[in-house]
mmCIF file of C-alpha atoms in Angstrom:
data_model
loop_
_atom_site.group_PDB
_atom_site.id
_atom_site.type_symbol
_atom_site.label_atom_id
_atom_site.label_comp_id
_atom_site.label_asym_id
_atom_site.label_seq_id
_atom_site.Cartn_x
_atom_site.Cartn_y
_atom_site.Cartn_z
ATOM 1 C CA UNK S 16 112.690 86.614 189.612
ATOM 2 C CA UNK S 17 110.199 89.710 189.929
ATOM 3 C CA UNK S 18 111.064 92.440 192.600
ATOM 4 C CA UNK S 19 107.463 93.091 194.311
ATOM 5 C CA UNK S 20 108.043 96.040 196.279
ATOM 6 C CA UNK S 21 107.368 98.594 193.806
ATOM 7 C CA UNK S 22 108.038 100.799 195.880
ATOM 8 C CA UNK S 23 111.976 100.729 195.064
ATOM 9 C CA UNK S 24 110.895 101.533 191.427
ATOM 10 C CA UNK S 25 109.254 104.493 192.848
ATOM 11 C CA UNK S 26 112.350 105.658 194.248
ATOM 12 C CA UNK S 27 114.140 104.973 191.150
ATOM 13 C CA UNK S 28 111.691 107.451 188.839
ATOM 14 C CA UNK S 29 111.488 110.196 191.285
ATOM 15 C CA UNK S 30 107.906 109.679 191.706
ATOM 16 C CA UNK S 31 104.890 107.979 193.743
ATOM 17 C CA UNK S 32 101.920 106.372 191.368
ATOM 18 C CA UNK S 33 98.577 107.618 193.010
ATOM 19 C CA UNK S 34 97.007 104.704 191.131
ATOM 20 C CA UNK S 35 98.802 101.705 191.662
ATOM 21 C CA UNK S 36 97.190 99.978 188.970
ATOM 22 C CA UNK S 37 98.411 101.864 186.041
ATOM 23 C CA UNK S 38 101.613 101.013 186.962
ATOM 24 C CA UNK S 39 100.753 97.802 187.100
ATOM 25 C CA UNK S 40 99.538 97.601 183.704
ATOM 26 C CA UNK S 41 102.736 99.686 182.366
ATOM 27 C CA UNK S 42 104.818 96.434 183.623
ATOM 28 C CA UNK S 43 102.537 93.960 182.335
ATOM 29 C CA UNK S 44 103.823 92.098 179.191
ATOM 30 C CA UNK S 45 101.626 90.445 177.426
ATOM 31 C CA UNK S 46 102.766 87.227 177.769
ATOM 32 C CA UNK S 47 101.563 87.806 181.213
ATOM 33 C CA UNK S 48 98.350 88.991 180.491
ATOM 34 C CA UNK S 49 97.721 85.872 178.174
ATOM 35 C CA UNK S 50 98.542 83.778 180.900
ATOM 36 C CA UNK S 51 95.765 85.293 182.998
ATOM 37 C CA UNK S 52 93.282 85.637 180.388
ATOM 38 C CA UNK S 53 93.642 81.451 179.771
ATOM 39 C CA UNK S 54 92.410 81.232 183.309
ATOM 40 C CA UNK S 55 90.047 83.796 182.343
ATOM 41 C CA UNK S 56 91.204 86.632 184.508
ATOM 42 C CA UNK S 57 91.156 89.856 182.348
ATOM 43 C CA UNK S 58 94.060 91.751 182.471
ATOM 44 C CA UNK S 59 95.568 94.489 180.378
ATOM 45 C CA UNK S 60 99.084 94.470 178.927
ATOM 46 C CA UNK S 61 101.136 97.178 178.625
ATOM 47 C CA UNK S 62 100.910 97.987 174.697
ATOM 48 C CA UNK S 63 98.673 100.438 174.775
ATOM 49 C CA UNK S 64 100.526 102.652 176.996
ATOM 50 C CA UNK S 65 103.043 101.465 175.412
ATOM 51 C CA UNK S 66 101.840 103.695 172.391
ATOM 52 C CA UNK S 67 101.200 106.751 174.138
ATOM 53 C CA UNK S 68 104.492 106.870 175.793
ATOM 54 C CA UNK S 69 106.402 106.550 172.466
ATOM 55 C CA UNK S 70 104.661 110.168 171.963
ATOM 56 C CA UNK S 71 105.467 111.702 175.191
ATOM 57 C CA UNK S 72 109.036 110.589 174.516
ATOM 58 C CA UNK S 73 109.219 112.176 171.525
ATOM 59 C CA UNK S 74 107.849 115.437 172.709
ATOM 60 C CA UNK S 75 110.094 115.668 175.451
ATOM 61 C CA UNK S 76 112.993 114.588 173.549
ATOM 62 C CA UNK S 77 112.424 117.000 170.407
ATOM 63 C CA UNK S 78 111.371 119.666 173.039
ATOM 64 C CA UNK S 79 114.398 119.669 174.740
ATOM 65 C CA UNK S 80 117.235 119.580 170.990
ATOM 66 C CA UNK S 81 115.052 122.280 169.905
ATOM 67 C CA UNK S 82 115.634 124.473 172.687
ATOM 68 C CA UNK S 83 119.339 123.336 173.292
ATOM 69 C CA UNK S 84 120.568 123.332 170.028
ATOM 70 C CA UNK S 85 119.672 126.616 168.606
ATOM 71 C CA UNK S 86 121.711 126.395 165.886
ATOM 72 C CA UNK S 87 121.512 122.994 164.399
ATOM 73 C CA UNK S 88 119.320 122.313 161.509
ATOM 74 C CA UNK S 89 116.477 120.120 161.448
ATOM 75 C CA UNK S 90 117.910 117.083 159.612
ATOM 76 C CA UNK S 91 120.821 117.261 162.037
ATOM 77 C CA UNK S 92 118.493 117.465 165.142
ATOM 78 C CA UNK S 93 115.822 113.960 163.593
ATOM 79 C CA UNK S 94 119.328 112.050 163.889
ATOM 80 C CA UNK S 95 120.297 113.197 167.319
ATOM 81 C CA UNK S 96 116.247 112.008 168.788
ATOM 82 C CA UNK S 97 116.666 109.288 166.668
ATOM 83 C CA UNK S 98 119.667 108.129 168.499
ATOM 84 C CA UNK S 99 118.310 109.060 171.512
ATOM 85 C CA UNK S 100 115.232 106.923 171.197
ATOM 86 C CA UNK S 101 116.092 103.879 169.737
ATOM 87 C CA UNK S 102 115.949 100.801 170.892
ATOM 88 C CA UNK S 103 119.244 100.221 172.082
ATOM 89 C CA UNK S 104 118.863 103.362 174.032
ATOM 90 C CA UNK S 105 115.813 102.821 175.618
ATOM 91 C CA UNK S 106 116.764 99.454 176.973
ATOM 92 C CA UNK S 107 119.365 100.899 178.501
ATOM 93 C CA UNK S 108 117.492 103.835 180.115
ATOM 94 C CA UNK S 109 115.276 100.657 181.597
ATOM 95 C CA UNK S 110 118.152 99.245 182.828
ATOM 96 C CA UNK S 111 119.475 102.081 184.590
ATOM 97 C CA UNK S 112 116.666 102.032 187.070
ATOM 98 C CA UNK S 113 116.575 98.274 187.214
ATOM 99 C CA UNK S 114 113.119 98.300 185.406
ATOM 100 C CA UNK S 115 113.239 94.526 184.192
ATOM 101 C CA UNK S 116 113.459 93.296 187.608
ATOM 102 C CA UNK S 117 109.781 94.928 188.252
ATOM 103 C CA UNK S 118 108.021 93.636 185.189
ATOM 104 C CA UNK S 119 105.274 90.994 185.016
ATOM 105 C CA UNK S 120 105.934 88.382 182.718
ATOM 106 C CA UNK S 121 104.802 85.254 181.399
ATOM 107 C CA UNK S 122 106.801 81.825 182.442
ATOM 108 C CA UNK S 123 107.932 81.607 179.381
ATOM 109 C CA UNK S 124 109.426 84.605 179.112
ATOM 110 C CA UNK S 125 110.890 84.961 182.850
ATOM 111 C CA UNK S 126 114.333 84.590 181.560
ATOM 112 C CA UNK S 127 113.938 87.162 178.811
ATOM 113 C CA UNK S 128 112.841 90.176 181.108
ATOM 114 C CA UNK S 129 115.695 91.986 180.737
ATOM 115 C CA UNK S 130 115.820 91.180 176.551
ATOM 116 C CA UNK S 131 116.034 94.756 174.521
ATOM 117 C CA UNK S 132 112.505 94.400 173.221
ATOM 118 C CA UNK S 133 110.789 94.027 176.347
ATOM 119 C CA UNK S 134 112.452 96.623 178.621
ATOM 120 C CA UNK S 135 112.708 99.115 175.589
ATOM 121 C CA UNK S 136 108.676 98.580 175.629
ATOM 122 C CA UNK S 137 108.079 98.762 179.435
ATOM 123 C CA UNK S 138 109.978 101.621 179.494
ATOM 124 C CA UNK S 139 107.848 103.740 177.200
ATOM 125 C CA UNK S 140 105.085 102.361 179.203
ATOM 126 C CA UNK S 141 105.842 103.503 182.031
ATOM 127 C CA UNK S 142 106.579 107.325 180.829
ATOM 128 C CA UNK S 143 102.517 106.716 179.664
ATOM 129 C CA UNK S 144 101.678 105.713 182.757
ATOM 130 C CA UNK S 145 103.686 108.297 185.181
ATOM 131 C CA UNK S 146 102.263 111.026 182.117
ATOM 132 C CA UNK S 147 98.949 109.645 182.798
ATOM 133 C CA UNK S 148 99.190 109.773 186.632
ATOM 134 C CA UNK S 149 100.516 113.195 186.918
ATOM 135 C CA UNK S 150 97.255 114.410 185.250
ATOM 136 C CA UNK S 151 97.555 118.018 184.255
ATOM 137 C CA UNK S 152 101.442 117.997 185.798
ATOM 138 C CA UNK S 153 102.275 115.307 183.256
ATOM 139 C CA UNK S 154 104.741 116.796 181.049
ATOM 140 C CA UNK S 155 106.581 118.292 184.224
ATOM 141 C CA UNK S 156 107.113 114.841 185.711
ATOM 142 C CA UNK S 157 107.687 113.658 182.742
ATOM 143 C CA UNK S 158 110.911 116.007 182.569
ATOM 144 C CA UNK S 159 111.968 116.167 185.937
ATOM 145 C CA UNK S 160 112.706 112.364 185.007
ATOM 146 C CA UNK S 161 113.873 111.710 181.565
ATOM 147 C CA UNK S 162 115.741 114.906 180.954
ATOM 148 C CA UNK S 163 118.813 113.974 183.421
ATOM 149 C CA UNK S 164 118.933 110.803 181.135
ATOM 150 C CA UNK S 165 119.102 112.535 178.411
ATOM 151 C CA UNK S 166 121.588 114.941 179.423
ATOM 152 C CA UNK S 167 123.846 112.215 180.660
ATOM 153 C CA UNK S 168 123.457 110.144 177.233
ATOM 154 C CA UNK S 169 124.359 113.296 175.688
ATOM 155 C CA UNK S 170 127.010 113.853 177.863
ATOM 156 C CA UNK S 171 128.381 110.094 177.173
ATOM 157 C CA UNK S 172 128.309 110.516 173.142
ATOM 158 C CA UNK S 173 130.273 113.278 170.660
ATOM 159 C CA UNK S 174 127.345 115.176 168.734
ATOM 160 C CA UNK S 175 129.118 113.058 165.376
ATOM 161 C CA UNK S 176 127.684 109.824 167.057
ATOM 162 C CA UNK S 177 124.158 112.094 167.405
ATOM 163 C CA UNK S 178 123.340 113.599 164.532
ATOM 164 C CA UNK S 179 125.941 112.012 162.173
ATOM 165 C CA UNK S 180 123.646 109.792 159.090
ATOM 166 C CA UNK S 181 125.838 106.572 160.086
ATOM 167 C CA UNK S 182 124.826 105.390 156.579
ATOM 168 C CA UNK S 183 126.029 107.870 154.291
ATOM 169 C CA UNK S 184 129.492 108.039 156.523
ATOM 170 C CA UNK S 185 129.907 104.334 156.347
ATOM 171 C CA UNK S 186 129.416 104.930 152.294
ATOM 172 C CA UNK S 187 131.586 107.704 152.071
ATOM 173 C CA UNK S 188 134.405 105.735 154.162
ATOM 174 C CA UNK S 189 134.088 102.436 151.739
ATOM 175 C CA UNK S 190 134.367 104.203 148.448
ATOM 176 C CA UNK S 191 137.071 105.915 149.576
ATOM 177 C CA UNK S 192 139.189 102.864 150.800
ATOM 178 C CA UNK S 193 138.104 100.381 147.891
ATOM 179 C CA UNK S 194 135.032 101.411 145.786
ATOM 180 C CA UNK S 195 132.573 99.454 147.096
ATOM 181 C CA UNK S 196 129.466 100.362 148.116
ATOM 182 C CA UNK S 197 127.536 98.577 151.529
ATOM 183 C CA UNK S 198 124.912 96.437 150.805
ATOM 184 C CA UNK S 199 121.814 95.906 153.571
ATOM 185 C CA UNK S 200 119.943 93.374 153.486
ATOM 186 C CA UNK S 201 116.749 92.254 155.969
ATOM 187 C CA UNK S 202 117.797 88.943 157.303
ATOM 188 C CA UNK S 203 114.788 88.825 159.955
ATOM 189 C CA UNK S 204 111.212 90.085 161.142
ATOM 190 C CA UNK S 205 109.517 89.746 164.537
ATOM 191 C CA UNK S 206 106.463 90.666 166.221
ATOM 192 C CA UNK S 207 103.381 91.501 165.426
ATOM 193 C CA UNK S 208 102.765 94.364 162.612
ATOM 194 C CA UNK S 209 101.903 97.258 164.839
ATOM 195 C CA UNK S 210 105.136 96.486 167.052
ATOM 196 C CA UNK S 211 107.446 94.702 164.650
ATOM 197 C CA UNK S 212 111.411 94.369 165.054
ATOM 198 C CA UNK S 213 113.800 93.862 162.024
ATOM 199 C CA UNK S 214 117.280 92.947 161.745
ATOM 200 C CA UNK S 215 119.719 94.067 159.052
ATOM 201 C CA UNK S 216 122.800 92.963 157.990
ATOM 202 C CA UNK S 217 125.456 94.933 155.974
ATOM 203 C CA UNK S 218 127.589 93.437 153.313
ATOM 204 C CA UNK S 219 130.746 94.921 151.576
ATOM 205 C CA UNK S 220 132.464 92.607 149.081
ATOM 206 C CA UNK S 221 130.134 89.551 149.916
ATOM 207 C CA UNK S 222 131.300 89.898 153.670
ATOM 208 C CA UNK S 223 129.242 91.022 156.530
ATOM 209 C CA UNK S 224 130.370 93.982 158.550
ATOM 210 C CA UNK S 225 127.054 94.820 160.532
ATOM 211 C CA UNK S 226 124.450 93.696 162.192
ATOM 212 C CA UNK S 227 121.727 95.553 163.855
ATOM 213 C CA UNK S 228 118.238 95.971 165.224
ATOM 214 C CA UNK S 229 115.654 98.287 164.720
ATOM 215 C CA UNK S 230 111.632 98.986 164.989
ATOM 216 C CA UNK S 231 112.076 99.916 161.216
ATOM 217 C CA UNK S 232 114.187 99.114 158.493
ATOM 218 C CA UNK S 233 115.801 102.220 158.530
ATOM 219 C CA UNK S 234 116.857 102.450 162.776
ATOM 220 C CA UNK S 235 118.023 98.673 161.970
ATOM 221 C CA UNK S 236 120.316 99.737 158.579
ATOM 222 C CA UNK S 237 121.358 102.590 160.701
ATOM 223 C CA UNK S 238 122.658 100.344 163.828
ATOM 224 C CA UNK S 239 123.953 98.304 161.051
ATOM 225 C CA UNK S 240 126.195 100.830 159.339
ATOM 226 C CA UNK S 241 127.156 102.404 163.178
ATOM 227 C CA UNK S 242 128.163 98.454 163.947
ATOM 228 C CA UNK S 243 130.527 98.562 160.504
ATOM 229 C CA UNK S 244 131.816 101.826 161.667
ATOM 230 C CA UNK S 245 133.077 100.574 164.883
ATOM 231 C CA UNK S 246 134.738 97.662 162.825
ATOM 232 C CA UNK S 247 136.633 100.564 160.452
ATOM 233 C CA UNK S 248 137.668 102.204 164.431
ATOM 234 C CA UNK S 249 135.368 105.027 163.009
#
């Protein structure tokens, strides 16, 4: 059931939308919108903002390493923003300010509005759309939310679970106990090709010891591998 006073979301975020509408549109999935459009009401989902705030994440996540960790290399600091905007991660970011309770959503979809996909998608939306808002104070508001987050997910997780390359540990740790080497293999695809999902499973000895999701084949191998790791108490 959708939460209408957005005003609670508001509160949540730190900050008041002078343009209601964007906001709107940065909770709109597009199931939603296709709904409307069928009764020929136009209405904009929330993809396109959707691909501006995957940007401003970055930027204020890579922004923020850099300047923290002075003395880690550059391979070490693409696996800590990697972790820290993944998909897993983002969903729960969206949860943490109760974000799928807000979105609009299509009836068939009403009891999928807290699903992974959708809040990890609404949630970059909505950095767009606060970015957007904020005008020429963008990147400040921008901060003043997600960096707590970020600090706290830091604060949560060793740097090994950061920056660590999940695959090449999960390799190093098989060959060392019996020889083998993991085996990944793509085991599904969904959604459309600009926004696609995979999911990856990884085999040692004919048995699977991972699963895991990504928006490319290598963020899924990697949850994989982190999944397997977890099974070896790693």
């Amino acid at each position: 059931m959708q939460n209408t006073d957005i005003s609670l979301l508001e509160r949540a975020i730190g900050y008041t939308f002078k343009d209601k509408r964007i906001l709107k549109e940065a909770l709109t999935h597009s199931s939603y919108a296709h709904e409307l459009r069928s009764k020929r009401i136009e209405t904009q989902c929330n993809e396109r903002l959707e691909f501006l705030g995957d940007s401003v994440l970055s930027i204020v996540t890579s922004e923020y390493l850099f300047s923290k960790y002075t003395d880690l290399p550059e391979g070490d600091l693409t696996h800590m923003r990697a972790a820290l905007v993944q998909s897993q991660a983002l969903a729960k970011y969206a949860r943490g300010i109760g974000l799928g309770q807000f979105l609009y959503v299509g009836n068939g979809e009403e009891r999928n509005r807290d699903q992974q996909s959708i809040l990890e998608d609404a949630f970059e939306a909505l950095l767009a759309a606060m970015y957007l808002d904020a005008a020429e104070n963008g990147l400040d508001v921008i901060r003043a939310f997600l960096l707590p987050i970020i600090k706290k997910e830091l604060e949560e997780n060793s740097t090994r679970t950061f920056y660590a390359d999940a695959k090449t540990e999960l390799q190093q740790l098989t060959q060392i106990s019996d020889g083998a080497t993991p085996v990944y293999r793509v085991i599904g695809e969904s959604g459309p090709d600009h926004q696609k999902t995979f999911e990856v499973e990884v085999m040692l000895n004919s048995n699977v010891i991972g699963h895991g999701k990504g928006r490319s084949k290598r963020e899924a191998e990697q949850n994989a591998a982190r999944e397997a790791l977890e099974l070896f108490g790693v």
